[in-house]
mmCIF file of C-alpha atoms and ligand atoms in Angstrom:
data_model
loop_
_atom_site.group_PDB
_atom_site.id
_atom_site.type_symbol
_atom_site.label_atom_id
_atom_site.label_comp_id
_atom_site.label_asym_id
_atom_site.label_seq_id
_atom_site.Cartn_x
_atom_site.Cartn_y
_atom_site.Cartn_z
ATOM 1 C CA MET A 1 1.098 10.498 17.608
ATOM 2 C CA SER A 2 0.878 13.844 19.647
ATOM 3 C CA ASN A 3 -1.765 14.528 22.424
ATOM 4 C CA ASP A 4 -3.504 16.876 19.996
ATOM 5 C CA TYR A 5 -5.119 13.911 18.320
ATOM 6 C CA GLU A 6 -7.784 11.364 19.352
ATOM 7 C CA VAL A 7 -8.668 7.960 17.681
ATOM 8 C CA MET A 8 -11.929 8.388 15.857
ATOM 9 C CA ILE A 9 -12.126 4.857 14.377
ATOM 10 C CA SER A 10 -9.881 2.080 15.734
ATOM 11 C CA SER A 11 -8.093 -0.311 13.460
ATOM 12 C CA GLU A 12 -10.354 -3.194 14.881
ATOM 13 C CA GLU A 13 -13.504 -1.286 13.983
ATOM 14 C CA ILE A 14 -11.923 -0.502 10.568
ATOM 15 C CA MET A 15 -11.314 -4.187 9.936
ATOM 16 C CA GLN A 16 -14.589 -5.305 11.093
ATOM 17 C CA GLY A 17 -16.389 -2.676 8.708
ATOM 18 C CA ILE A 18 -14.063 -3.837 5.804
ATOM 19 C CA ARG A 19 -14.699 -7.615 6.475
ATOM 20 C CA GLU A 20 -18.416 -6.947 6.146
ATOM 21 C CA LEU A 21 -18.058 -4.986 2.963
ATOM 22 C CA GLY A 22 -15.804 -7.712 1.570
ATOM 23 C CA LYS A 23 -18.644 -10.192 2.199
ATOM 24 C CA THR A 24 -21.150 -8.024 0.471
ATOM 25 C CA LEU A 25 -18.983 -7.438 -2.508
ATOM 26 C CA SER A 26 -18.130 -11.108 -2.805
ATOM 27 C CA ASP A 27 -21.969 -11.935 -3.110
ATOM 28 C CA TYR A 28 -22.563 -8.925 -5.283
ATOM 29 C CA TYR A 29 -19.815 -10.079 -7.926
ATOM 30 C CA LEU A 30 -20.407 -13.790 -7.432
ATOM 31 C CA GLY A 31 -19.071 -15.613 -10.582
ATOM 32 C CA LYS A 32 -17.689 -12.321 -12.172
ATOM 33 C CA GLN A 33 -14.152 -11.151 -13.086
ATOM 34 C CA ILE A 34 -13.782 -7.622 -12.094
ATOM 35 C CA VAL A 35 -11.173 -4.782 -12.372
ATOM 36 C CA LEU A 36 -10.657 -3.236 -8.938
ATOM 37 C CA ILE A 37 -9.163 0.289 -8.976
ATOM 38 C CA PRO A 38 -7.822 1.829 -5.685
ATOM 39 C CA LEU A 39 -7.803 5.668 -6.064
ATOM 40 C CA LEU A 40 -4.311 6.774 -4.879
ATOM 41 C CA LYS A 41 -2.855 7.900 -2.852
ATOM 42 C CA GLY A 42 -5.306 7.833 0.078
ATOM 43 C CA GLY A 43 -7.136 4.486 -1.028
ATOM 44 C CA PHE A 44 -4.205 2.159 -0.796
ATOM 45 C CA MET A 45 -4.385 0.784 2.654
ATOM 46 C CA PHE A 46 -8.285 0.219 2.452
ATOM 47 C CA ALA A 47 -7.883 -1.314 -0.892
ATOM 48 C CA ALA A 48 -5.202 -3.658 0.354
ATOM 49 C CA ASP A 49 -7.437 -4.902 3.233
ATOM 50 C CA LEU A 50 -10.576 -5.024 1.195
ATOM 51 C CA ILE A 51 -9.077 -7.197 -1.563
ATOM 52 C CA ARG A 52 -8.023 -9.739 1.039
ATOM 53 C CA SER A 53 -11.568 -9.760 2.466
ATOM 54 C CA MET A 54 -13.114 -10.438 -0.993
ATOM 55 C CA ASP A 55 -13.518 -13.789 -2.723
ATOM 56 C CA VAL A 56 -13.735 -12.519 -6.374
ATOM 57 C CA GLN A 57 -11.504 -12.918 -9.408
ATOM 58 C CA MET A 58 -9.993 -9.540 -9.954
ATOM 59 C CA GLN A 59 -7.335 -7.648 -11.876
ATOM 60 C CA ILE A 60 -5.923 -4.565 -10.011
ATOM 61 C CA GLU A 61 -5.375 -1.423 -11.635
ATOM 62 C CA PHE A 62 -4.470 2.098 -10.231
ATOM 63 C CA LEU A 63 -5.511 5.719 -10.664
ATOM 64 C CA GLY A 64 -4.093 8.635 -9.008
ATOM 65 C CA ALA A 65 -5.768 11.942 -8.287
ATOM 66 C CA ALA A 66 -4.701 15.038 -6.332
ATOM 67 C CA SER A 67 -6.593 18.362 -5.885
ATOM 68 C CA TYR A 68 -4.846 21.617 -5.714
ATOM 69 C CA GLY A 69 -5.597 23.348 -2.443
ATOM 70 C CA GLU A 70 -4.938 24.307 1.025
ATOM 71 C CA GLN A 71 -3.726 21.853 3.326
ATOM 72 C CA THR A 72 -7.052 20.594 4.905
ATOM 73 C CA LYS A 73 -9.469 21.688 2.169
ATOM 74 C CA SER A 74 -9.464 20.697 -1.446
ATOM 75 C CA SER A 75 -10.006 23.354 -4.178
ATOM 76 C CA GLY A 76 -11.882 21.152 -6.422
ATOM 77 C CA GLU A 77 -9.482 21.394 -9.154
ATOM 78 C CA VAL A 78 -8.483 17.749 -9.752
ATOM 79 C CA ARG A 79 -5.448 16.400 -11.433
ATOM 80 C CA LEU A 80 -4.845 13.084 -12.619
ATOM 81 C CA THR A 81 -1.486 11.801 -11.338
ATOM 82 C CA LEU A 82 -1.583 8.116 -12.455
ATOM 83 C CA ASP A 83 -3.689 6.410 -15.143
ATOM 84 C CA THR A 84 -4.664 2.752 -15.630
ATOM 85 C CA THR A 85 -2.986 0.415 -18.087
ATOM 86 C CA LEU A 86 -5.667 -2.114 -18.995
ATOM 87 C CA PRO A 87 -8.678 -1.323 -21.157
ATOM 88 C CA LEU A 88 -11.714 -0.793 -19.089
ATOM 89 C CA SER A 89 -14.261 -1.058 -21.898
ATOM 90 C CA GLY A 90 -16.823 -3.878 -21.231
ATOM 91 C CA ARG A 91 -15.358 -4.543 -17.719
ATOM 92 C CA ASP A 92 -17.118 -4.518 -14.229
ATOM 93 C CA VAL A 93 -14.925 -1.865 -12.460
ATOM 94 C CA LEU A 94 -14.803 -1.290 -8.737
ATOM 95 C CA LEU A 95 -13.461 2.022 -7.650
ATOM 96 C CA VAL A 96 -12.069 2.089 -4.027
ATOM 97 C CA GLU A 97 -11.526 5.352 -2.427
ATOM 98 C CA ASP A 98 -10.608 6.501 1.116
ATOM 99 C CA ILE A 99 -12.974 9.464 1.702
ATOM 100 C CA VAL A 100 -15.664 11.565 -0.176
ATOM 101 C CA ASP A 101 -15.768 15.107 1.015
ATOM 102 C CA THR A 102 -16.973 17.499 -1.497
ATOM 103 C CA GLY A 103 -17.434 14.788 -4.027
ATOM 104 C CA LEU A 104 -15.427 16.635 -6.755
ATOM 105 C CA THR A 105 -12.499 14.261 -6.904
ATOM 106 C CA LEU A 106 -14.955 11.263 -7.228
ATOM 107 C CA ALA A 107 -16.995 12.977 -9.807
ATOM 108 C CA TYR A 108 -14.098 13.718 -11.920
ATOM 109 C CA ILE A 109 -12.867 10.056 -11.612
ATOM 110 C CA GLN A 110 -16.015 8.583 -12.303
ATOM 111 C CA ARG A 111 -16.670 10.722 -15.372
ATOM 112 C CA LEU A 112 -13.069 9.461 -16.626
ATOM 113 C CA ILE A 113 -13.877 5.863 -15.881
ATOM 114 C CA LYS A 114 -17.304 6.072 -17.669
ATOM 115 C CA SER A 115 -15.838 7.659 -20.651
ATOM 116 C CA ARG A 116 -14.127 4.442 -21.267
ATOM 117 C CA ASP A 117 -17.290 2.515 -21.339
ATOM 118 C CA PRO A 118 -17.137 -0.078 -18.678
ATOM 119 C CA ALA A 119 -19.971 -2.704 -18.355
ATOM 120 C CA SER A 120 -20.483 -1.397 -14.692
ATOM 121 C CA LEU A 121 -19.106 0.998 -12.324
ATOM 122 C CA HIS A 122 -19.393 0.456 -8.608
ATOM 123 C CA THR A 123 -17.847 2.855 -6.163
ATOM 124 C CA VAL A 124 -17.064 1.985 -2.458
ATOM 125 C CA VAL A 125 -15.555 4.540 0.081
ATOM 126 C CA LEU A 126 -14.336 4.006 3.477
ATOM 127 C CA LEU A 127 -15.406 7.435 4.912
ATOM 128 C CA ASP A 128 -18.095 9.791 3.938
ATOM 129 C CA LYS A 129 -18.348 13.427 5.129
ATOM 130 C CA LYS A 130 -21.789 13.762 3.726
ATOM 131 C CA ILE A 131 -22.380 17.244 5.180
ATOM 132 C CA ARG A 132 -19.603 18.743 2.981
ATOM 133 C CA ARG A 133 -20.960 17.563 -0.389
ATOM 134 C CA LYS A 134 -20.813 20.184 -3.291
ATOM 135 C CA VAL A 135 -21.767 17.746 -6.155
ATOM 136 C CA GLU A 136 -23.952 14.749 -6.513
ATOM 137 C CA VAL A 137 -21.954 11.759 -6.730
ATOM 138 C CA GLU A 138 -22.861 8.049 -6.824
ATOM 139 C CA VAL A 139 -21.539 6.060 -3.985
ATOM 140 C CA ASP A 140 -22.686 2.583 -3.745
ATOM 141 C CA ARG A 141 -21.218 1.659 -0.331
ATOM 142 C CA VAL A 142 -19.853 3.520 2.673
ATOM 143 C CA VAL A 143 -18.149 1.889 5.548
ATOM 144 C CA PHE A 144 -18.279 4.889 8.002
ATOM 145 C CA ASN A 145 -20.097 8.134 8.004
ATOM 146 C CA ILE A 146 -18.130 10.773 9.809
ATOM 147 C CA PRO A 147 -18.613 14.407 10.892
ATOM 148 C CA ASP A 148 -17.057 17.380 9.260
ATOM 149 C CA ARG A 149 -13.524 17.023 10.883
ATOM 150 C CA PHE A 150 -10.162 16.660 9.326
ATOM 151 C CA VAL A 151 -9.045 13.030 9.844
ATOM 152 C CA PHE A 152 -5.933 11.087 8.971
ATOM 153 C CA GLY A 153 -4.240 7.620 9.397
ATOM 154 C CA TYR A 154 -4.950 4.390 7.660
ATOM 155 C CA GLY A 155 -3.722 5.696 4.399
ATOM 156 C CA LEU A 156 -5.095 9.202 4.702
ATOM 157 C CA ASP A 157 -2.685 12.163 4.736
ATOM 158 C CA SER A 158 -2.195 14.565 7.598
ATOM 159 C CA PRO A 159 -1.475 18.137 6.844
ATOM 160 C CA GLY A 160 2.253 17.684 7.474
ATOM 161 C CA GLY A 161 2.245 14.608 5.253
ATOM 162 C CA PHE A 162 3.214 12.035 7.693
ATOM 163 C CA GLY A 163 0.095 10.303 8.860
ATOM 164 C CA ARG A 164 -0.683 7.655 6.342
ATOM 165 C CA ASN A 165 0.939 4.713 8.278
ATOM 166 C CA LEU A 166 -1.198 4.850 11.310
ATOM 167 C CA SER A 167 -3.489 1.797 11.786
ATOM 168 C CA ASP A 168 -6.375 3.874 13.317
ATOM 169 C CA ILE A 169 -8.110 6.944 11.884
ATOM 170 C CA VAL A 170 -7.461 9.975 14.088
ATOM 171 C CA ALA A 171 -8.842 13.487 14.291
ATOM 172 C CA LYS A 172 -7.497 16.657 15.835
ATOM 173 C CA LYS A 173 -8.987 17.241 19.245
ATOM 174 C CA GLU A 174 -11.717 19.977 19.123
HETATM 175 P P1 IMP B 201 -13.290 15.703 -2.323
HETATM 176 O O1 IMP B 201 -12.801 16.026 -3.824
HETATM 177 O O2 IMP B 201 -13.512 17.174 -1.730
HETATM 178 O O3 IMP B 201 -14.444 14.878 -2.158
HETATM 179 O O4 IMP B 201 -12.052 15.173 -1.482
HETATM 180 C C1 IMP B 201 -11.571 13.969 -1.748
HETATM 181 C C2 IMP B 201 -10.035 13.968 -1.370
HETATM 182 O O5 IMP B 201 -9.647 14.989 -0.353
HETATM 183 C C3 IMP B 201 -9.748 12.550 -0.785
HETATM 184 O O6 IMP B 201 -9.540 11.639 -1.756
HETATM 185 C C4 IMP B 201 -8.805 12.989 0.290
HETATM 186 O O7 IMP B 201 -7.482 12.817 -0.442
HETATM 187 C C5 IMP B 201 -8.868 14.406 0.511
HETATM 188 N N1 IMP B 201 -9.485 14.631 1.897
HETATM 189 C C6 IMP B 201 -10.845 15.125 2.113
HETATM 190 N N2 IMP B 201 -11.014 15.079 3.367
HETATM 191 C C7 IMP B 201 -9.984 14.478 3.944
HETATM 192 C C8 IMP B 201 -9.647 14.320 5.484
HETATM 193 O O8 IMP B 201 -10.366 14.571 6.401
HETATM 194 N N3 IMP B 201 -8.291 13.871 5.615
HETATM 195 C C9 IMP B 201 -7.599 13.540 4.489
HETATM 196 N N4 IMP B 201 -7.684 13.693 3.350
HETATM 197 C C10 IMP B 201 -8.972 14.333 3.037
#
C-alpha cells in the first residue's frame, strides 16, 4: 500500500465488530433456518467472516449489483450482475452488504428481494456513510459509521481495482 493511504479501521477492529454482530444475529435467529445473501462484489469478505461468527442454520445465496458511474461516486443506476437460484418466498432472508452510501444500491436490491415475498428481510452493513444518503433505506445493523471519505480494502474496491484483498479498511490521506 502506498504512503498516500492510511488505515481507517484495522483488521482487529473489524473482526471484533463482526464477532459482536455474529452473536447478536445468532440470538435474533435462534432456532430458525435462514437464507443469507452476500451482495457482491464488495460484501464477500465481510460475509465470509460473519457467517463463521454465527451459530445459525443457513443456506447461502448470492446477489451481484454494480452501479454505472465515475470511479469513486455511483451514478445511482444499478445493474443486477448475479441473481439467486433458490426461491426466497416464505424464507427469512439476511442481506449482507459492505457499505451503504447514497442507499440507491440497497434500495434497489431490497425491492427486488421483497418482490419475491420473503417471510422477513433483515439487512446488515459493515460500513455506513450516513451523511451521503439520497434515499431512505432500511438498515437493521451497522458495524461502523464512517465519514464521507472513499475507503477500500477488506473486500471493497479501490479506484484502480486492486484493493479488495487488504485486511484493513483504508482511506486516502486528506
Ligand atoms: P450506494 O448505492 O451509493 O449506497 O453505493 C453502494 C455501493 O457503492 C457499494 O456497494 C460499494 O460497492 C460502492 N461504494 C460506495 N462507497 C464506497 C467506498 O467508499 N469505497 C468503495 N466502494 C464504495
